[in-house]
PDB file of C-alpha atoms in Angstrom:
ATOM      1  CA  UNK A   1      17.132  39.224  53.977  1.00  0.00           C
ATOM      2  CA  UNK A   2      14.651  37.738  53.205  1.00  0.00           C
ATOM      3  CA  UNK A   3      12.664  40.430  54.997  1.00  0.00           C
ATOM      4  CA  UNK A   4      14.536  42.809  52.591  1.00  0.00           C
ATOM      5  CA  UNK A   5      14.414  41.355  49.495  1.00  0.00           C
ATOM      6  CA  UNK A   6      10.729  41.411  50.327  1.00  0.00           C
ATOM      7  CA  UNK A   7      10.803  45.193  51.152  1.00  0.00           C
ATOM      8  CA  UNK A   8      13.029  45.418  47.750  1.00  0.00           C
ATOM      9  CA  UNK A   9      10.567  44.634  45.509  1.00  0.00           C
ATOM     10  CA  UNK A  10       7.564  46.657  46.868  1.00  0.00           C
ATOM     11  CA  UNK A  11       9.698  49.696  46.845  1.00  0.00           C
ATOM     12  CA  UNK A  12      10.416  48.816  42.974  1.00  0.00           C
ATOM     13  CA  UNK A  13       6.787  47.399  42.057  1.00  0.00           C
ATOM     14  CA  UNK A  14       5.607  50.833  43.438  1.00  0.00           C
ATOM     15  CA  UNK A  15       8.380  53.030  41.860  1.00  0.00           C
ATOM     16  CA  UNK A  16       7.609  51.163  38.888  1.00  0.00           C
ATOM     17  CA  UNK A  17       4.271  51.664  39.442  1.00  0.00           C
ATOM     18  CA  UNK A  18       4.842  55.140  39.372  1.00  0.00           C
ATOM     19  CA  UNK A  19       6.601  56.051  37.088  1.00  0.00           C
ATOM     20  CA  UNK A  20       4.459  54.122  34.708  1.00  0.00           C
ATOM     21  CA  UNK A  21       1.336  57.345  35.384  1.00  0.00           C
ATOM     22  CA  UNK A  22       3.657  59.537  34.995  1.00  0.00           C
ATOM     23  CA  UNK A  23       5.321  58.351  32.174  1.00  0.00           C
ATOM     24  CA  UNK A  24       1.986  57.968  30.763  1.00  0.00           C
ATOM     25  CA  UNK A  25       0.002  61.732  32.176  1.00  0.00           C
ATOM     26  CA  UNK A  26       2.676  64.178  31.629  1.00  0.00           C
ATOM     27  CA  UNK A  27       4.030  62.272  28.265  1.00  0.00           C
ATOM     28  CA  UNK A  28       7.849  62.960  29.468  1.00  0.00           C
ATOM     29  CA  UNK A  29       9.085  61.226  26.280  1.00  0.00           C
ATOM     30  CA  UNK A  30       7.505  61.123  22.805  1.00  0.00           C
ATOM     31  CA  UNK A  31       5.856  57.669  21.346  1.00  0.00           C
ATOM     32  CA  UNK A  32       6.795  56.078  17.903  1.00  0.00           C
ATOM     33  CA  UNK A  33       5.431  53.795  16.433  1.00  0.00           C
ATOM     34  CA  UNK A  34       6.124  49.745  16.188  1.00  0.00           C
ATOM     35  CA  UNK A  35       7.027  48.754  12.676  1.00  0.00           C
ATOM     36  CA  UNK A  36       7.242  45.753  10.276  1.00  0.00           C
ATOM     37  CA  UNK A  37       9.394  45.083   7.223  1.00  0.00           C
ATOM     38  CA  UNK A  38       7.004  45.263   3.532  1.00  0.00           C
ATOM     39  CA  UNK A  39       7.685  42.411   1.521  1.00  0.00           C
ATOM     40  CA  UNK A  40       9.674  45.162  -0.699  1.00  0.00           C
ATOM     41  CA  UNK A  41      11.845  45.131   2.218  1.00  0.00           C
ATOM     42  CA  UNK A  42      10.823  48.348   3.201  1.00  0.00           C
ATOM     43  CA  UNK A  43       9.895  49.454   6.680  1.00  0.00           C
ATOM     44  CA  UNK A  44       6.461  50.184   7.455  1.00  0.00           C
ATOM     45  CA  UNK A  45       4.625  51.790  10.423  1.00  0.00           C
ATOM     46  CA  UNK A  46       1.679  49.290  11.053  1.00  0.00           C
ATOM     47  CA  UNK A  47      -1.323  51.452  10.285  1.00  0.00           C
ATOM     48  CA  UNK A  48      -4.070  52.148  13.018  1.00  0.00           C
ATOM     49  CA  UNK A  49      -1.457  53.227  15.820  1.00  0.00           C
ATOM     50  CA  UNK A  50      -1.747  56.851  17.689  1.00  0.00           C
ATOM     51  CA  UNK A  51      -0.052  58.749  19.783  1.00  0.00           C
ATOM     52  CA  UNK A  52       1.643  61.355  22.052  1.00  0.00           C
ATOM     53  CA  UNK A  53       5.021  63.615  21.071  1.00  0.00           C
ATOM     54  CA  UNK A  54       6.538  64.213  24.330  1.00  0.00           C
ATOM     55  CA  UNK A  55       4.517  67.368  26.017  1.00  0.00           C
ATOM     56  CA  UNK A  56       1.508  65.826  24.429  1.00  0.00           C
ATOM     57  CA  UNK A  57       0.672  69.127  23.266  1.00  0.00           C
ATOM     58  CA  UNK A  58      -0.106  66.754  19.678  1.00  0.00           C
ATOM     59  CA  UNK A  59      -0.764  63.819  18.369  1.00  0.00           C
ATOM     60  CA  UNK A  60       0.109  61.657  15.665  1.00  0.00           C
ATOM     61  CA  UNK A  61      -1.352  58.598  13.992  1.00  0.00           C
ATOM     62  CA  UNK A  62      -0.566  55.718  11.510  1.00  0.00           C
ATOM     63  CA  UNK A  63      -2.627  55.748   8.084  1.00  0.00           C
ATOM     64  CA  UNK A  64      -3.941  52.334   6.256  1.00  0.00           C
ATOM     65  CA  UNK A  65      -0.395  52.224   4.033  1.00  0.00           C
ATOM     66  CA  UNK A  66       1.762  51.702   7.094  1.00  0.00           C
ATOM     67  CA  UNK A  67       2.553  55.802   7.387  1.00  0.00           C
ATOM     68  CA  UNK A  68       1.772  59.065   8.608  1.00  0.00           C
ATOM     69  CA  UNK A  69       0.192  61.785   7.300  1.00  0.00           C
ATOM     70  CA  UNK A  70      -3.086  61.764   5.844  1.00  0.00           C
ATOM     71  CA  UNK A  71      -4.767  59.364   3.158  1.00  0.00           C
ATOM     72  CA  UNK A  72      -6.431  61.734   0.202  1.00  0.00           C
ATOM     73  CA  UNK A  73     -10.293  60.714  -0.606  1.00  0.00           C
ATOM     74  CA  UNK A  74      -9.157  60.208  -4.221  1.00  0.00           C
ATOM     75  CA  UNK A  75      -5.332  58.417  -5.275  1.00  0.00           C
ATOM     76  CA  UNK A  76      -6.378  60.072  -9.627  1.00  0.00           C
ATOM     77  CA  UNK A  77      -4.040  63.196  -9.988  1.00  0.00           C
ATOM     78  CA  UNK A  78      -1.376  61.803  -7.774  1.00  0.00           C
ATOM     79  CA  UNK A  79       1.528  63.358  -6.480  1.00  0.00           C
ATOM     80  CA  UNK A  80       3.932  60.972  -4.000  1.00  0.00           C
ATOM     81  CA  UNK A  81       6.276  62.973  -0.558  1.00  0.00           C
ATOM     82  CA  UNK A  82       9.153  60.531   0.463  1.00  0.00           C
ATOM     83  CA  UNK A  83      11.598  61.894   3.062  1.00  0.00           C
ATOM     84  CA  UNK A  84      13.062  60.683   5.886  1.00  0.00           C
ATOM     85  CA  UNK A  85      12.162  62.445  10.030  1.00  0.00           C
ATOM     86  CA  UNK A  86      11.257  65.704   7.953  1.00  0.00           C
ATOM     87  CA  UNK A  87       7.949  64.288   6.268  1.00  0.00           C
ATOM     88  CA  UNK A  88       6.839  62.278   8.832  1.00  0.00           C
ATOM     89  CA  UNK A  89       7.583  65.127  11.123  1.00  0.00           C
ATOM     90  CA  UNK A  90       5.870  63.080  14.689  1.00  0.00           C
ATOM     91  CA  UNK A  91       7.538  67.145  16.678  1.00  0.00           C
ATOM     92  CA  UNK A  92       4.591  68.913  14.321  1.00  0.00           C
ATOM     93  CA  UNK A  93       0.892  69.076  14.270  1.00  0.00           C
ATOM     94  CA  UNK A  94      -1.389  66.995  11.307  1.00  0.00           C
ATOM     95  CA  UNK A  95      -2.221  70.181  10.123  1.00  0.00           C
ATOM     96  CA  UNK A  96       1.910  71.639   9.808  1.00  0.00           C
ATOM     97  CA  UNK A  97       2.565  67.976   6.904  1.00  0.00           C
ATOM     98  CA  UNK A  98       2.848  68.813   3.559  1.00  0.00           C
ATOM     99  CA  UNK A  99       0.570  66.776   2.020  1.00  0.00           C
ATOM    100  CA  UNK A 100      -2.166  68.549   3.654  1.00  0.00           C
ATOM    101  CA  UNK A 101       0.123  72.430   2.759  1.00  0.00           C
ATOM    102  CA  UNK A 102       0.292  71.122  -0.606  1.00  0.00           C
ATOM    103  CA  UNK A 103      -3.386  70.674  -0.817  1.00  0.00           C
ATOM    104  CA  UNK A 104      -5.011  73.316  -0.010  1.00  0.00           C
ATOM    105  CA  UNK A 105      -1.937  74.936  -2.539  1.00  0.00           C
ATOM    106  CA  UNK A 106      -2.691  72.710  -5.220  1.00  0.00           C
ATOM    107  CA  UNK A 107      -6.283  71.361  -4.872  1.00  0.00           C
ATOM    108  CA  UNK A 108      -5.998  70.011  -8.232  1.00  0.00           C
ATOM    109  CA  UNK A 109      -3.556  66.943  -7.452  1.00  0.00           C
ATOM    110  CA  UNK A 110      -4.344  64.162  -4.505  1.00  0.00           C
ATOM    111  CA  UNK A 111      -0.014  64.053  -1.857  1.00  0.00           C
ATOM    112  CA  UNK A 112       0.012  61.053   0.010  1.00  0.00           C
ATOM    113  CA  UNK A 113       2.923  61.128   2.232  1.00  0.00           C
ATOM    114  CA  UNK A 114       5.503  57.965   2.909  1.00  0.00           C
ATOM    115  CA  UNK A 115       7.807  58.949   5.551  1.00  0.00           C
ATOM    116  CA  UNK A 116      10.133  57.542   8.448  1.00  0.00           C
ATOM    117  CA  UNK A 117      13.178  58.211  10.563  1.00  0.00           C
ATOM    118  CA  UNK A 118      16.284  57.029   8.610  1.00  0.00           C
ATOM    119  CA  UNK A 119      15.189  57.051   5.154  1.00  0.00           C
ATOM    120  CA  UNK A 120      18.062  56.964   3.018  1.00  0.00           C
ATOM    121  CA  UNK A 121      17.735  58.775  -0.641  1.00  0.00           C
ATOM    122  CA  UNK A 122      17.911  55.392  -2.304  1.00  0.00           C
ATOM    123  CA  UNK A 123      15.645  53.798   0.269  1.00  0.00           C
ATOM    124  CA  UNK A 124      13.806  56.430  -0.910  1.00  0.00           C
ATOM    125  CA  UNK A 125      13.910  55.732  -4.510  1.00  0.00           C
ATOM    126  CA  UNK A 126      13.039  51.697  -3.456  1.00  0.00           C
ATOM    127  CA  UNK A 127      10.102  53.304  -1.593  1.00  0.00           C
ATOM    128  CA  UNK A 128       8.443  55.527  -4.812  1.00  0.00           C
ATOM    129  CA  UNK A 129       8.938  52.571  -6.538  1.00  0.00           C
ATOM    130  CA  UNK A 130       6.650  50.436  -4.354  1.00  0.00           C
ATOM    131  CA  UNK A 131       4.041  53.056  -4.671  1.00  0.00           C
ATOM    132  CA  UNK A 132       4.226  53.369  -8.378  1.00  0.00           C
ATOM    133  CA  UNK A 133       1.225  50.816  -8.341  1.00  0.00           C
ATOM    134  CA  UNK A 134      -0.653  54.041  -6.828  1.00  0.00           C
ATOM    135  CA  UNK A 135      -0.255  55.841 -10.608  1.00  0.00           C
ATOM    136  CA  UNK A 136       0.843  58.264  -8.999  1.00  0.00           C
ATOM    137  CA  UNK A 137       1.610  61.636 -11.715  1.00  0.00           C
ATOM    138  CA  UNK A 138       5.071  62.635 -10.052  1.00  0.00           C
ATOM    139  CA  UNK A 139       6.891  60.864  -6.729  1.00  0.00           C
ATOM    140  CA  UNK A 140       8.722  64.066  -4.543  1.00  0.00           C
ATOM    141  CA  UNK A 141      11.346  62.664  -3.066  1.00  0.00           C
ATOM    142  CA  UNK A 142      13.513  65.398  -0.637  1.00  0.00           C
ATOM    143  CA  UNK A 143      16.875  65.576   0.816  1.00  0.00           C
ATOM    144  CA  UNK A 144      19.607  66.014   2.674  1.00  0.00           C
ATOM    145  CA  UNK A 145      23.195  65.979   1.448  1.00  0.00           C
ATOM    146  CA  UNK A 146      23.988  62.712   4.294  1.00  0.00           C
ATOM    147  CA  UNK A 147      20.109  61.057   3.025  1.00  0.00           C
ATOM    148  CA  UNK A 148      23.225  60.770  -0.387  1.00  0.00           C
ATOM    149  CA  UNK A 149      26.288  59.580   1.852  1.00  0.00           C
ATOM    150  CA  UNK A 150      24.188  57.070   3.978  1.00  0.00           C
ATOM    151  CA  UNK A 151      22.841  55.455   0.380  1.00  0.00           C
ATOM    152  CA  UNK A 152      26.282  53.913  -0.456  1.00  0.00           C
ATOM    153  CA  UNK A 153      28.624  51.212   1.853  1.00  0.00           C
ATOM    154  CA  UNK A 154      31.439  51.462   0.674  1.00  0.00           C
ATOM    155  CA  UNK A 155      31.500  55.915   2.770  1.00  0.00           C
ATOM    156  CA  UNK A 156      30.512  53.424   5.486  1.00  0.00           C
ATOM    157  CA  UNK A 157      28.423  50.374   6.219  1.00  0.00           C
ATOM    158  CA  UNK A 158      24.487  51.152   8.007  1.00  0.00           C
ATOM    159  CA  UNK A 159      23.377  47.904   8.495  1.00  0.00           C
ATOM    160  CA  UNK A 160      19.852  49.464  10.231  1.00  0.00           C
ATOM    161  CA  UNK A 161      20.195  51.998   6.646  1.00  0.00           C
ATOM    162  CA  UNK A 162      19.171  50.835   3.167  1.00  0.00           C
ATOM    163  CA  UNK A 163      21.532  51.334   1.646  1.00  0.00           C
ATOM    164  CA  UNK A 164      23.838  50.005  -2.121  1.00  0.00           C
ATOM    165  CA  UNK A 165      27.057  48.751  -2.868  1.00  0.00           C
ATOM    166  CA  UNK A 166      28.392  49.621  -5.211  1.00  0.00           C
ATOM    167  CA  UNK A 167      30.626  47.423  -6.038  1.00  0.00           C
ATOM    168  CA  UNK A 168      28.596  44.523  -6.858  1.00  0.00           C
ATOM    169  CA  UNK A 169      25.747  46.360  -7.797  1.00  0.00           C
ATOM    170  CA  UNK A 170      22.798  45.596  -5.422  1.00  0.00           C
ATOM    171  CA  UNK A 171      20.520  47.200  -2.763  1.00  0.00           C
ATOM    172  CA  UNK A 172      20.667  45.795   0.370  1.00  0.00           C
ATOM    173  CA  UNK A 173      17.546  46.804   2.483  1.00  0.00           C
ATOM    174  CA  UNK A 174      18.045  48.095   6.251  1.00  0.00           C
ATOM    175  CA  UNK A 175      17.355  45.935   9.645  1.00  0.00           C
ATOM    176  CA  UNK A 176      15.488  46.528  11.965  1.00  0.00           C
ATOM    177  CA  UNK A 177      17.692  47.996  15.234  1.00  0.00           C
ATOM    178  CA  UNK A 178      16.020  45.371  18.662  1.00  0.00           C
ATOM    179  CA  UNK A 179      12.419  45.176  17.007  1.00  0.00           C
ATOM    180  CA  UNK A 180      11.608  42.854  19.219  1.00  0.00           C
ATOM    181  CA  UNK A 181      12.550  43.910  22.396  1.00  0.00           C
ATOM    182  CA  UNK A 182      10.872  47.215  21.417  1.00  0.00           C
ATOM    183  CA  UNK A 183       7.602  45.145  20.873  1.00  0.00           C
ATOM    184  CA  UNK A 184       8.369  43.182  24.329  1.00  0.00           C
ATOM    185  CA  UNK A 185       8.794  46.844  25.756  1.00  0.00           C
ATOM    186  CA  UNK A 186       6.298  49.135  23.978  1.00  0.00           C
ATOM    187  CA  UNK A 187       2.726  48.737  26.193  1.00  0.00           C
ATOM    188  CA  UNK A 188       4.850  49.764  28.758  1.00  0.00           C
ATOM    189  CA  UNK A 189       5.584  53.171  28.443  1.00  0.00           C
ATOM    190  CA  UNK A 190       7.671  53.232  31.952  1.00  0.00           C
ATOM    191  CA  UNK A 191      10.038  50.851  30.468  1.00  0.00           C
ATOM    192  CA  UNK A 192      10.130  51.884  26.792  1.00  0.00           C
ATOM    193  CA  UNK A 193      11.587  54.839  28.497  1.00  0.00           C
ATOM    194  CA  UNK A 194      13.890  54.119  30.296  1.00  0.00           C
ATOM    195  CA  UNK A 195      14.326  51.376  27.215  1.00  0.00           C
ATOM    196  CA  UNK A 196      15.275  55.164  25.348  1.00  0.00           C
ATOM    197  CA  UNK A 197      16.978  57.006  27.698  1.00  0.00           C
ATOM    198  CA  UNK A 198      19.450  55.112  28.629  1.00  0.00           C
ATOM    199  CA  UNK A 199      19.942  52.618  25.198  1.00  0.00           C
ATOM    200  CA  UNK A 200      22.444  49.913  25.342  1.00  0.00           C
ATOM    201  CA  UNK A 201      24.096  51.670  22.553  1.00  0.00           C
ATOM    202  CA  UNK A 202      24.811  54.880  24.351  1.00  0.00           C
ATOM    203  CA  UNK A 203      27.404  52.473  27.237  1.00  0.00           C
ATOM    204  CA  UNK A 204      30.893  53.339  25.026  1.00  0.00           C
ATOM    205  CA  UNK A 205      29.225  56.780  24.276  1.00  0.00           C
ATOM    206  CA  UNK A 206      29.075  57.562  28.008  1.00  0.00           C
ATOM    207  CA  UNK A 207      33.141  55.887  28.986  1.00  0.00           C
ATOM    208  CA  UNK A 208      34.670  58.904  25.752  1.00  0.00           C
ATOM    209  CA  UNK A 209      31.990  61.479  26.049  1.00  0.00           C
ATOM    210  CA  UNK A 210      34.422  64.686  27.883  1.00  0.00           C
ATOM    211  CA  UNK A 211      37.262  63.385  25.713  1.00  0.00           C
ATOM    212  CA  UNK A 212      38.609  66.284  23.611  1.00  0.00           C
ATOM    213  CA  UNK A 213      36.678  67.183  19.598  1.00  0.00           C
ATOM    214  CA  UNK A 214      38.998  66.502  17.189  1.00  0.00           C
ATOM    215  CA  UNK A 215      38.638  68.590  14.053  1.00  0.00           C
ATOM    216  CA  UNK A 216      39.325  66.445  10.856  1.00  0.00           C
ATOM    217  CA  UNK A 217      38.825  67.206   7.075  1.00  0.00           C
ATOM    218  CA  UNK A 218      35.339  66.457   5.574  1.00  0.00           C
ATOM    219  CA  UNK A 219      36.291  63.336   3.392  1.00  0.00           C
ATOM    220  CA  UNK A 220      35.651  63.481  -0.440  1.00  0.00           C
ATOM    221  CA  UNK A 221      32.750  61.981  -1.432  1.00  0.00           C
ATOM    222  CA  UNK A 222      32.176  63.380  -4.807  1.00  0.00           C
ATOM    223  CA  UNK A 223      33.321  60.125  -6.971  1.00  0.00           C
ATOM    224  CA  UNK A 224      31.216  57.461  -4.789  1.00  0.00           C
ATOM    225  CA  UNK A 225      27.892  60.119  -5.354  1.00  0.00           C
ATOM    226  CA  UNK A 226      29.095  60.134  -9.311  1.00  0.00           C
ATOM    227  CA  UNK A 227      28.769  56.068  -9.223  1.00  0.00           C
ATOM    228  CA  UNK A 228      25.371  56.283  -6.302  1.00  0.00           C
ATOM    229  CA  UNK A 229      23.889  58.236  -9.323  1.00  0.00           C
ATOM    230  CA  UNK A 230      24.621  56.720 -12.263  1.00  0.00           C
ATOM    231  CA  UNK A 231      23.685  53.266 -10.575  1.00  0.00           C
ATOM    232  CA  UNK A 232      20.215  55.102  -9.240  1.00  0.00           C
ATOM    233  CA  UNK A 233      20.459  56.375 -12.998  1.00  0.00           C
ATOM    234  CA  UNK A 234      20.379  52.218 -14.602  1.00  0.00           C
ATOM    235  CA  UNK A 235      18.179  51.077 -12.002  1.00  0.00           C
ATOM    236  CA  UNK A 236      14.980  54.085 -11.466  1.00  0.00           C
ATOM    237  CA  UNK A 237      13.275  55.537 -13.935  1.00  0.00           C
ATOM    238  CA  UNK A 238      14.230  59.494 -12.796  1.00  0.00           C
ATOM    239  CA  UNK A 239      11.679  61.197 -15.822  1.00  0.00           C
ATOM    240  CA  UNK A 240       8.801  61.220 -12.731  1.00  0.00           C
ATOM    241  CA  UNK A 241      10.742  61.908  -9.429  1.00  0.00           C
ATOM    242  CA  UNK A 242      11.629  65.207  -8.485  1.00  0.00           C
ATOM    243  CA  UNK A 243      14.435  65.950  -5.911  1.00  0.00           C
ATOM    244  CA  UNK A 244      13.556  68.644  -3.745  1.00  0.00           C
ATOM    245  CA  UNK A 245      16.965  70.294  -1.812  1.00  0.00           C
ATOM    246  CA  UNK A 246      16.863  70.871   1.359  1.00  0.00           C
ATOM    247  CA  UNK A 247      17.565  74.107   1.786  1.00  0.00           C
ATOM    248  CA  UNK A 248      21.850  74.643   1.331  1.00  0.00           C
ATOM    249  CA  UNK A 249      22.789  72.036   0.630  1.00  0.00           C
ATOM    250  CA  UNK A 250      25.799  72.357  -1.892  1.00  0.00           C
ATOM    251  CA  UNK A 251      26.092  73.179  -5.299  1.00  0.00           C
ATOM    252  CA  UNK A 252      28.320  70.351  -6.598  1.00  0.00           C
ATOM    253  CA  UNK A 253      25.857  67.991  -5.088  1.00  0.00           C
ATOM    254  CA  UNK A 254      22.892  68.861  -6.609  1.00  0.00           C
ATOM    255  CA  UNK A 255      24.809  69.316  -9.812  1.00  0.00           C
ATOM    256  CA  UNK A 256      25.028  65.624  -9.266  1.00  0.00           C
ATOM    257  CA  UNK A 257      21.535  64.626  -9.009  1.00  0.00           C
ATOM    258  CA  UNK A 258      20.836  67.230 -12.322  1.00  0.00           C
ATOM    259  CA  UNK A 259      23.191  64.943 -14.377  1.00  0.00           C
ATOM    260  CA  UNK A 260      21.529  61.776 -13.496  1.00  0.00           C
ATOM    261  CA  UNK A 261      18.235  63.148 -15.555  1.00  0.00           C
ATOM    262  CA  UNK A 262      16.594  64.525 -12.732  1.00  0.00           C
ATOM    263  CA  UNK A 263      13.962  67.880 -12.090  1.00  0.00           C
ATOM    264  CA  UNK A 264      15.030  69.500  -9.229  1.00  0.00           C
ATOM    265  CA  UNK A 265      13.591  72.076  -6.501  1.00  0.00           C
ATOM    266  CA  UNK A 266      15.698  73.586  -4.351  1.00  0.00           C
ATOM    267  CA  UNK A 267      14.441  75.597  -0.976  1.00  0.00           C
ATOM    268  CA  UNK A 268      15.566  78.298  -0.083  1.00  0.00           C
ATOM    269  CA  UNK A 269      15.265  79.380   3.603  1.00  0.00           C
ATOM    270  CA  UNK A 270      17.265  83.219   3.381  1.00  0.00           C
ATOM    271  CA  UNK A 271      15.827  86.793   4.892  1.00  0.00           C
ATOM    272  CA  UNK A 272      12.582  84.304   6.009  1.00  0.00           C
ATOM    273  CA  UNK A 273      11.722  83.647   9.466  1.00  0.00           C
ATOM    274  CA  UNK A 274      12.786  80.891  11.858  1.00  0.00           C
ATOM    275  CA  UNK A 275      12.321  77.317   9.875  1.00  0.00           C
ATOM    276  CA  UNK A 276      13.420  75.129  12.443  1.00  0.00           C
ATOM    277  CA  UNK A 277      13.383  74.786  16.234  1.00  0.00           C
ATOM    278  CA  UNK A 278      15.603  75.872  18.801  1.00  0.00           C
ATOM    279  CA  UNK A 279      15.876  72.583  20.285  1.00  0.00           C
ATOM    280  CA  UNK A 280      16.038  70.777  16.847  1.00  0.00           C
ATOM    281  CA  UNK A 281      17.069  70.760  13.446  1.00  0.00           C
ATOM    282  CA  UNK A 282      13.685  70.044  12.143  1.00  0.00           C
ATOM    283  CA  UNK A 283      12.080  72.020  10.511  1.00  0.00           C
ATOM    284  CA  UNK A 284       8.553  74.097  12.181  1.00  0.00           C
ATOM    285  CA  UNK A 285       5.037  75.061  11.180  1.00  0.00           C
ATOM    286  CA  UNK A 286       6.743  78.193   9.827  1.00  0.00           C
ATOM    287  CA  UNK A 287       9.591  76.071   7.780  1.00  0.00           C
ATOM    288  CA  UNK A 288       7.048  73.688   6.454  1.00  0.00           C
ATOM    289  CA  UNK A 289       4.546  76.089   4.649  1.00  0.00           C
ATOM    290  CA  UNK A 290       7.637  78.257   3.722  1.00  0.00           C
ATOM    291  CA  UNK A 291       8.325  74.621   1.438  1.00  0.00           C
ATOM    292  CA  UNK A 292       4.424  74.121   0.935  1.00  0.00           C
ATOM    293  CA  UNK A 293       5.089  77.759  -0.592  1.00  0.00           C
ATOM    294  CA  UNK A 294       8.138  77.292  -2.929  1.00  0.00           C
ATOM    295  CA  UNK A 295       7.360  73.546  -3.595  1.00  0.00           C
ATOM    296  CA  UNK A 296       3.881  74.618  -4.903  1.00  0.00           C
ATOM    297  CA  UNK A 297       4.859  77.120  -7.425  1.00  0.00           C
ATOM    298  CA  UNK A 298       6.834  74.739  -8.721  1.00  0.00           C
ATOM    299  CA  UNK A 299       3.649  71.629  -9.589  1.00  0.00           C
ATOM    300  CA  UNK A 300       1.856  74.705 -10.539  1.00  0.00           C
ATOM    301  CA  UNK A 301       4.188  75.525 -13.921  1.00  0.00           C
ATOM    302  CA  UNK A 302       3.706  72.250 -14.091  1.00  0.00           C
ATOM    303  CA  UNK A 303       0.151  71.304 -13.999  1.00  0.00           C
ATOM    304  CA  UNK A 304      -0.036  74.418 -17.583  1.00  0.00           C
ATOM    305  CA  UNK A 305       2.575  72.600 -19.485  1.00  0.00           C
ATOM    306  CA  UNK A 306       0.659  69.486 -17.636  1.00  0.00           C
ATOM    307  CA  UNK A 307      -2.795  69.768 -18.015  1.00  0.00           C
ATOM    308  CA  UNK A 308      -4.539  67.155 -16.330  1.00  0.00           C
TER     309      UNK A 308
END
């Protein structure tokens, strides 16, 4: 029995070492930077991290502010670019980020990104508040429909997403799940790959994966959205924030946002090439360039009315 256990441990150790070599050499999983909770209860990335996207075709880096993207040489005439994983944009190389694309199109302004996967609309507003210390001229906030519904605890509680409790009229910060375990495994790439590939939260899912799908009528959240926008209008300055709607958002949602006093930009992907990856709903470099073309037209018109 002792010899068997000894051989088993040797075999397991050798397999683990081989797995570590394979994961590091071929980048078979995407590396994700470590997070921390700042003084404003906003989840940022620890500064000056580097890593590779799956396949290793391009790398990413986090800057001194705890975000992805490239910091400008000057914060004069600044515009922030705030959003979720679309703006975080790990899946594309650096040159396809909105900050650099917009800078190339509107050189009179400087741009800084503040984005992270899982950012809700209400957290985007909190991030904008935290960026006000840089005295930006405008905040660009890129949104999907789910960014609004996920912001409201009365619709569904998401403990890891910053939400608003409309009943008590307060913002509830999201918490970082499995932060300690992720931190322990982060530098052991094979272990981290296994952690991402087989998360504990997927156990129940695997048990019901083959259950027949049920089609259900989508619930009407219009009243909650109205209450959310009223809360936002009362709590935040909406005058310096431009809401950038992803393509194909419902008109009713746009109207609610506009009624709250926001200026808006509606991106249009019709009649053009494919904005998104075949295997993923995020924007390709082409999609990001198209988005930057449309947003830059708005900014150029804004500059005509508001010369720097």
